Tab-separated table of C-alpha atoms and ligand atoms in Angstrom:
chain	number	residue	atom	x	y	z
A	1	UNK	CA	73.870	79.064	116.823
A	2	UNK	CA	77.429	79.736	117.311
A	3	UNK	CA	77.391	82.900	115.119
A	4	UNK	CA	75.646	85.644	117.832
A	5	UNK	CA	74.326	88.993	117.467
A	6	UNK	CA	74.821	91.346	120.277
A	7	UNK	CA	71.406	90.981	121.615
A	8	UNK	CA	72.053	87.039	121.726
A	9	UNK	CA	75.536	88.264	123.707
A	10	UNK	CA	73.367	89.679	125.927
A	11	UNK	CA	71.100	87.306	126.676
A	12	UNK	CA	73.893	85.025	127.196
A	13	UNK	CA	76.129	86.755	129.465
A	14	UNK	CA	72.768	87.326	131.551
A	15	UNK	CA	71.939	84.218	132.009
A	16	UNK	CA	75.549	83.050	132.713
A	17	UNK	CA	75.699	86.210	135.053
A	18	UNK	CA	78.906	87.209	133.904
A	19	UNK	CA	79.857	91.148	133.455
A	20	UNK	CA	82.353	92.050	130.689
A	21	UNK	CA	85.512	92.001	132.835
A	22	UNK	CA	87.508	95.083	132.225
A	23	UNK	CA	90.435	94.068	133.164
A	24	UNK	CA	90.565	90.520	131.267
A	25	UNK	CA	89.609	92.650	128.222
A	26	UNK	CA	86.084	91.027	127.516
A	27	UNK	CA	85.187	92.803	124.791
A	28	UNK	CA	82.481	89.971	122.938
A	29	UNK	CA	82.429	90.007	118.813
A	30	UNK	CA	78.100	90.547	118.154
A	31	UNK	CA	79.151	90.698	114.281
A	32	UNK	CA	78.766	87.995	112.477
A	33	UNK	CA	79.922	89.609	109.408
A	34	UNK	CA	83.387	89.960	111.327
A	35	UNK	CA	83.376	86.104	112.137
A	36	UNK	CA	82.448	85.532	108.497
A	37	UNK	CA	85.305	88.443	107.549
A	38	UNK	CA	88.325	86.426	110.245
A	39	UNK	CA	87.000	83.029	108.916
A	40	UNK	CA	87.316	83.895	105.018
A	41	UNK	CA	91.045	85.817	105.489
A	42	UNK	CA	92.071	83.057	107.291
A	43	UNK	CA	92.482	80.104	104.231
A	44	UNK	CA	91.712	77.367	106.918
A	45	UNK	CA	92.500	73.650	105.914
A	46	UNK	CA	91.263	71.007	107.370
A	47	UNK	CA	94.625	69.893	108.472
A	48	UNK	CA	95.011	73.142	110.362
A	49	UNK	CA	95.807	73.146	114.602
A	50	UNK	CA	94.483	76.243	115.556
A	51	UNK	CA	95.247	77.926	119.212
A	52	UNK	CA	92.188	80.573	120.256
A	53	UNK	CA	93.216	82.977	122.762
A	54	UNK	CA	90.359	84.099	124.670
A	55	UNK	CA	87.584	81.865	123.038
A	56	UNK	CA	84.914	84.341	125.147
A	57	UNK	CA	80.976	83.026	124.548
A	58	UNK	CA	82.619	81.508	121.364
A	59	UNK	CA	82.114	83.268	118.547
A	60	UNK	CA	84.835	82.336	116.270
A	61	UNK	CA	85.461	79.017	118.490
A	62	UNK	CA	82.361	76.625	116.611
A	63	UNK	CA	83.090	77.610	113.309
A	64	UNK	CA	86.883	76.840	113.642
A	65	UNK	CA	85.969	73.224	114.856
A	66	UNK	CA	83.550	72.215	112.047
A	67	UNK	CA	86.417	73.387	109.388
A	68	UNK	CA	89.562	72.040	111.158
A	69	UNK	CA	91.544	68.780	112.723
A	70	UNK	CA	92.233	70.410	115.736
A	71	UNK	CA	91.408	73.434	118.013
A	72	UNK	CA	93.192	74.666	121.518
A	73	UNK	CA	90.910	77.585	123.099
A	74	UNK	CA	92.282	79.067	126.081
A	75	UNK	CA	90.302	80.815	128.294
A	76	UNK	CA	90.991	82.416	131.918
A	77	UNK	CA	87.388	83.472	133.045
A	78	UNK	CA	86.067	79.835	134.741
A	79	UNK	CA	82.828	80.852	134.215
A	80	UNK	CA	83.333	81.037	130.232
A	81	UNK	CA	85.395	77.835	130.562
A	82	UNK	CA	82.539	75.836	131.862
A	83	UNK	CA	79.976	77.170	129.921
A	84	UNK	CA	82.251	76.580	126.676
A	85	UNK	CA	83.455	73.106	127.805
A	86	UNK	CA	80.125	71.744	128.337
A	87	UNK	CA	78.522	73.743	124.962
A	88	UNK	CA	80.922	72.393	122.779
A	89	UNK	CA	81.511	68.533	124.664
A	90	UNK	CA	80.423	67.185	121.571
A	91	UNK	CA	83.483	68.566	119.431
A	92	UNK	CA	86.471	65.680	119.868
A	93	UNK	CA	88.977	68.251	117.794
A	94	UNK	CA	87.993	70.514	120.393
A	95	UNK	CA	90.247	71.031	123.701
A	96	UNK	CA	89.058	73.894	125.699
A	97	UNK	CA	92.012	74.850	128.269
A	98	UNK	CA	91.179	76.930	131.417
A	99	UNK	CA	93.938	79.392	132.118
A	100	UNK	CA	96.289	82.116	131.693
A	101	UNK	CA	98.042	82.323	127.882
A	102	UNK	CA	100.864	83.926	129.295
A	103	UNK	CA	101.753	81.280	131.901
A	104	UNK	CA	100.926	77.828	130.409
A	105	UNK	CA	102.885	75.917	127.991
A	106	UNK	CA	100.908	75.724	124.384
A	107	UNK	CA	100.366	72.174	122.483
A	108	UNK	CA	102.094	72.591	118.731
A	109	UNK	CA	99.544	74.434	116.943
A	110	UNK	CA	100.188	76.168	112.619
A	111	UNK	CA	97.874	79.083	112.620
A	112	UNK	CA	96.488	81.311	115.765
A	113	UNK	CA	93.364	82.790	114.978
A	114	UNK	CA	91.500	85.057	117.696
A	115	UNK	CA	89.982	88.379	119.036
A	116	UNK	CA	92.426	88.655	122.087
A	117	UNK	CA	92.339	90.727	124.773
A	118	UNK	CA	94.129	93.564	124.055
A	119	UNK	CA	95.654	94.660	127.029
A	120	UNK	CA	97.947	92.071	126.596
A	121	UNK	CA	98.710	92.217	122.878
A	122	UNK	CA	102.925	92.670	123.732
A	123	UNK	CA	103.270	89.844	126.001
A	124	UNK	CA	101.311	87.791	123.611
A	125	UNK	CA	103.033	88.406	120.581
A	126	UNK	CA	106.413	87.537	122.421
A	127	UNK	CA	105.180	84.444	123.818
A	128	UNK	CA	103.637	82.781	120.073
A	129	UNK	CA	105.248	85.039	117.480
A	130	UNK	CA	108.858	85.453	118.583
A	131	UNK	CA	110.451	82.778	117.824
A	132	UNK	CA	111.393	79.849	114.765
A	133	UNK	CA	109.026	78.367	113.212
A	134	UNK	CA	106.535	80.912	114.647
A	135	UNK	CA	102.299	80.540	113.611
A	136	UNK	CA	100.281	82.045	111.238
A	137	UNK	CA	98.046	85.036	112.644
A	138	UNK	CA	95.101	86.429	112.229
A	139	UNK	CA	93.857	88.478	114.887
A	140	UNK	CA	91.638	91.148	115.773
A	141	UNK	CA	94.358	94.188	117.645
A	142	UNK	CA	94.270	97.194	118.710
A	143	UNK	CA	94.721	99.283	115.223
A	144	UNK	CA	97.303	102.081	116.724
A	145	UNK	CA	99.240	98.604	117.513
A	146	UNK	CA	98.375	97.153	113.816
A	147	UNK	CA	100.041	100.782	112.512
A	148	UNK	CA	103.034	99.841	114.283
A	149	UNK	CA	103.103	96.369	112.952
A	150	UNK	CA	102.447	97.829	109.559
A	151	UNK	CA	105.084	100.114	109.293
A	152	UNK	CA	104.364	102.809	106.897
A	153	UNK	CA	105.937	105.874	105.788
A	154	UNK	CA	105.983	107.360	108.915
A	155	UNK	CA	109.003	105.396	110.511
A	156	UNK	CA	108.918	107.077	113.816
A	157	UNK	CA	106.337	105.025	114.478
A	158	UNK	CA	108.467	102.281	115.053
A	159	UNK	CA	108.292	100.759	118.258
A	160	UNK	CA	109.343	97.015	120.178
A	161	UNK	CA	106.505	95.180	118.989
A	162	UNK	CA	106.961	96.579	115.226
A	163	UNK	CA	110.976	95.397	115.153
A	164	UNK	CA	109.746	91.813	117.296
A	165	UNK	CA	106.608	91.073	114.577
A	166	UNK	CA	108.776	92.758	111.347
A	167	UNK	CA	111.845	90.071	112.706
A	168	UNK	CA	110.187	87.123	112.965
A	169	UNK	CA	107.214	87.585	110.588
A	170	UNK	CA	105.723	89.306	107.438
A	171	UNK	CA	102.921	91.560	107.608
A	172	UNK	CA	100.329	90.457	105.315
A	173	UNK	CA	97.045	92.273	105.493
A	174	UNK	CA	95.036	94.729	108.050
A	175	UNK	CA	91.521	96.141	107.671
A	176	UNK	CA	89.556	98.418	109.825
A	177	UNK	CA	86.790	96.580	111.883
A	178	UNK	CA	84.034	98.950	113.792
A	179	UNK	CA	83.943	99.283	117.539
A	180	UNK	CA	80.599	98.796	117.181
A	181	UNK	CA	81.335	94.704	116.530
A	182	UNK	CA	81.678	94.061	120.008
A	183	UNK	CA	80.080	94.275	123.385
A	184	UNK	CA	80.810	95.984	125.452
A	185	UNK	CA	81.909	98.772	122.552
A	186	UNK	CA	85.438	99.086	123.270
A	187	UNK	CA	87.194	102.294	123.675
A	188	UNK	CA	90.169	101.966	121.590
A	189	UNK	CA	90.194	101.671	117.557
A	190	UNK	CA	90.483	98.042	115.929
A	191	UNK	CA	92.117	96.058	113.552
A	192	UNK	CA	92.181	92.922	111.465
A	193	UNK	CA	95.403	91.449	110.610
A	194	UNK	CA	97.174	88.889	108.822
A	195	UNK	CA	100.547	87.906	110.024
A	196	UNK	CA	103.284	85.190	108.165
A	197	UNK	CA	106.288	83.671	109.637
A	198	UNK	CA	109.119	84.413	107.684
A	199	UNK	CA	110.867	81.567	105.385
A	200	UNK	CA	114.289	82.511	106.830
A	201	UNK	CA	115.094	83.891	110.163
A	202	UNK	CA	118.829	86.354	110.003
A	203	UNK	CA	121.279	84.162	110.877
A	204	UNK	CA	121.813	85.750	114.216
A	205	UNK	CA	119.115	84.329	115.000
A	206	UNK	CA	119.272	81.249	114.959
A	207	UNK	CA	122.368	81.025	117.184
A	208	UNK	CA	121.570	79.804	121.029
A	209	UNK	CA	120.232	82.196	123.251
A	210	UNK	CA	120.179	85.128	120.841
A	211	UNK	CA	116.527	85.579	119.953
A	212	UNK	CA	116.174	85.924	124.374
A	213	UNK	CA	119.038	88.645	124.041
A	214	UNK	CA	117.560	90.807	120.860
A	215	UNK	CA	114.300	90.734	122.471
A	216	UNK	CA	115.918	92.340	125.595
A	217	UNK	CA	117.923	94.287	123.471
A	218	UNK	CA	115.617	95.817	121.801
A	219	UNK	CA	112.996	96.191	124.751
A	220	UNK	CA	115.827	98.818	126.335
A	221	UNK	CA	116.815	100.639	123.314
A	222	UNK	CA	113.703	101.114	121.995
A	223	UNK	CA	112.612	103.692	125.136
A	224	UNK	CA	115.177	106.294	123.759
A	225	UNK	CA	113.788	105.937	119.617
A	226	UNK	CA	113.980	109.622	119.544
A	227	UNK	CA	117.990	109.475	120.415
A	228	UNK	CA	120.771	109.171	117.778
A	229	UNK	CA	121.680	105.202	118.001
A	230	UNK	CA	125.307	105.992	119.961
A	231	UNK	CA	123.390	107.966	122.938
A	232	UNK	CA	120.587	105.661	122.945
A	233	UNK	CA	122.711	102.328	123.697
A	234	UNK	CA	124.628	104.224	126.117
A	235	UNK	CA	122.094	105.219	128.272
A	236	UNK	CA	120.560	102.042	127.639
A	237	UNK	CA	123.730	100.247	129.102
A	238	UNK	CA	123.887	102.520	132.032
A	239	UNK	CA	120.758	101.080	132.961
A	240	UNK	CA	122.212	96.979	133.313
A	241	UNK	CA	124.650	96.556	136.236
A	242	UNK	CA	126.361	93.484	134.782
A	243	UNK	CA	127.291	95.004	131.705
A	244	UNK	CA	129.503	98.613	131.303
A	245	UNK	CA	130.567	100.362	128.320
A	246	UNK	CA	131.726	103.836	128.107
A	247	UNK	CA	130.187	105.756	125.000
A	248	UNK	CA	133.952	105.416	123.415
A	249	UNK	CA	133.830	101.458	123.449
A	250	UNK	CA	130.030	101.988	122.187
A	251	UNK	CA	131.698	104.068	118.950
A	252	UNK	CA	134.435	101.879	118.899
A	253	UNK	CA	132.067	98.563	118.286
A	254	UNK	CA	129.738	100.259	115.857
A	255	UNK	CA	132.122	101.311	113.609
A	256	UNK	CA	132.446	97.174	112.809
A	257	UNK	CA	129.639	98.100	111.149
A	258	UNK	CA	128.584	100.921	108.195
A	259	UNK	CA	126.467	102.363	110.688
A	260	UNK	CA	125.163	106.190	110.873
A	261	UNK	CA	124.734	107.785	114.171
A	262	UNK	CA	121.034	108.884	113.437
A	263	UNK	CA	117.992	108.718	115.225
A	264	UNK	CA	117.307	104.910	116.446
A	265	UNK	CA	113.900	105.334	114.902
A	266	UNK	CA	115.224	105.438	111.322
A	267	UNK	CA	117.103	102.430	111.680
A	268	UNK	CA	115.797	99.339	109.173
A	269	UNK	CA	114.655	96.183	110.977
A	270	UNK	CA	118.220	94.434	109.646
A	271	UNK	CA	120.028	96.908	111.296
A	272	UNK	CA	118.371	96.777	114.448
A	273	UNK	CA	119.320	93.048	113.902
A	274	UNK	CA	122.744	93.364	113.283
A	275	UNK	CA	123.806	95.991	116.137
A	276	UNK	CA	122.308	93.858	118.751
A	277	UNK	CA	124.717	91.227	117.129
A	278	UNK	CA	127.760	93.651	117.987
A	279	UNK	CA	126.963	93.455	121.167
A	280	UNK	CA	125.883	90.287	122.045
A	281	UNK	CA	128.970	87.780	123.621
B	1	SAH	N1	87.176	85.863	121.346
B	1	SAH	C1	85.938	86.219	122.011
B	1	SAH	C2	86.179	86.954	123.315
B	1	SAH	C3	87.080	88.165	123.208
B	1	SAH	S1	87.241	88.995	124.736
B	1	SAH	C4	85.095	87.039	121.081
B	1	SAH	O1	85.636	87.548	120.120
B	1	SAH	O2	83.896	87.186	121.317
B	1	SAH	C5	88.811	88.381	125.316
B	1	SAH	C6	88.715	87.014	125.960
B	1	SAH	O3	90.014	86.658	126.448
B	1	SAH	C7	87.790	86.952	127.168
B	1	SAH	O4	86.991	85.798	127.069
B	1	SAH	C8	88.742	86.873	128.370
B	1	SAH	O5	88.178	86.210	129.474
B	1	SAH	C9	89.911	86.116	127.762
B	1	SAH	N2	91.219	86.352	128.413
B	1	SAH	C10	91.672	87.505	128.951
B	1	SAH	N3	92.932	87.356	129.404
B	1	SAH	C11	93.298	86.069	129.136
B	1	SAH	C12	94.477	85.306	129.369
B	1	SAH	N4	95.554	85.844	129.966
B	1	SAH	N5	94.508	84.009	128.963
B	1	SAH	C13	93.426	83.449	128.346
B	1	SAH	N6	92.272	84.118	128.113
B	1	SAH	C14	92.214	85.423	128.495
């Protein structure tokens, strides 16, 4: 039962007379190939903790709890919460939270698995996969976001959220997945992915209150990717009021490093890494 096709979606969101909310990014999986697809990628164990973002009508959420020791589902829309809470009462490895991902604070979980809404893909990925000891992912995106993620050839398609997830974790695996899998169809192109924390962290990171300062690091340089690295920081800094440098003191600190003043686009992840090291005291 838990594994819907999009007329059952239908029927279902009818009778709980809920609209697919734009703005909370309901967009509801009607594949069941896909569920099939995110269930067989994601090597579940039965002594997995899973957190679902956005556990919808539940799609993924039933087959998760049969296979697992323990499942957190968050979702924001009350009216899904209730009708998920009561549908799947008789699941004690089950814990269906009602709120926002962004804002509550998340029981210890080893693997997140979920179709999230995708308007807030960013602000998700900094909250669970920014950090030590970060989850395993596997996650339906949006696929210009998985390009990022993936960093190809093309470098200047680096961007925040490709340094943040390339930092913290390894890329493992992303597949296409038709628009046509959900309901409503969404409007943007989709992706499967696979995403690993990394063994070892740089050892920047791991010093107190750096990971907070490369993420805001990062975050400012990255608007100017198409500068070279020396113009970039410095208009960067001229944006912060607490901290000044003149471009000379800029030179001055990254010649501590072998550093070329090219393009901040071209930069490798390590580098990125190591100049926001220079600068952080
Ligand atoms: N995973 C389900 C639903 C995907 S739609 C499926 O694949 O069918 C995205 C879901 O995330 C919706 O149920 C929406 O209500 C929920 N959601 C949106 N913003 C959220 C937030 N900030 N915190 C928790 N849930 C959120």
């Amino acid at each position: 039962m838990s594994l819907m096709n999009k007329n059952e979606v239908l029927l279902l969101l009818k009778q709980l007379k809920v609209n697919p909310n734009k703005k909370l990014g309901q967009n509801f999986l009607t594949d069941k190939n896909i569920v099939k697809k995110i269930i067989s990628i994601s090597e579940i164990s039965k002594d997995d903790i899973l957190l679902e973002i956005g556990p919808g009508l539940g799609a993924l959420t039933e087959e998760l709890a049969t296979k697992v020791k323990k499942i957190y589902a968050i979702e924001i829309d009350p009216r899904l919460y209730s009708y998920l809470n009561q549908k799947f009462s008789i699941y004690n490895n089950l814990e269906i939270i009602h709120g926002n991902v962004l804002e509550l604070e998340i029981p210890f979980h080893n693997k997140v698995i979920s179709n999230i809404p995708y308007s807030i893909t960013g602000p998700i990925f900094e909250k669970i996969f920014f950090k030590k000891q970060a989850p395993i992912g596997v996650l339906i995106i949006e696929k210009s976001i998985a390009d990022r993620i993936f960093l190809s050839s093309d470098y200047k398609n680096i961007s925040r959220i490709s340094i943040g997830v390339n930092t913290f974790m390894n890329p493992v695996s992303k597949s296409n997945i038709s628009r046509n899998s959900f309901y409503p169809i969404p409007k943007i192109a989709l992706s499967l992915i696979k995403i690993f924390p990394k063994e070892n962290l740089h050892p920047f990171l791991l010093e107190k209150g750096s990971i907070d300062f490369f993420l805001k690091f990062i975050a400012g340089i990255m608007p100017y990717k198409n500068k070279n690295i020396a113009n970039a920081l410095n208009l960067y800094f001229q944006t912060l009021n607490n901290i000044q440098y003149t471009k000379e003191e800029i030179l001055t600190i990254l010649h501590k490093i072998d550093y070329k003043n090219n393009k901040l686009f071209s930069f490798k992840i390590e580098e990125f890494i190591e100049i926001s090291k220079l600068f952080f005291s």
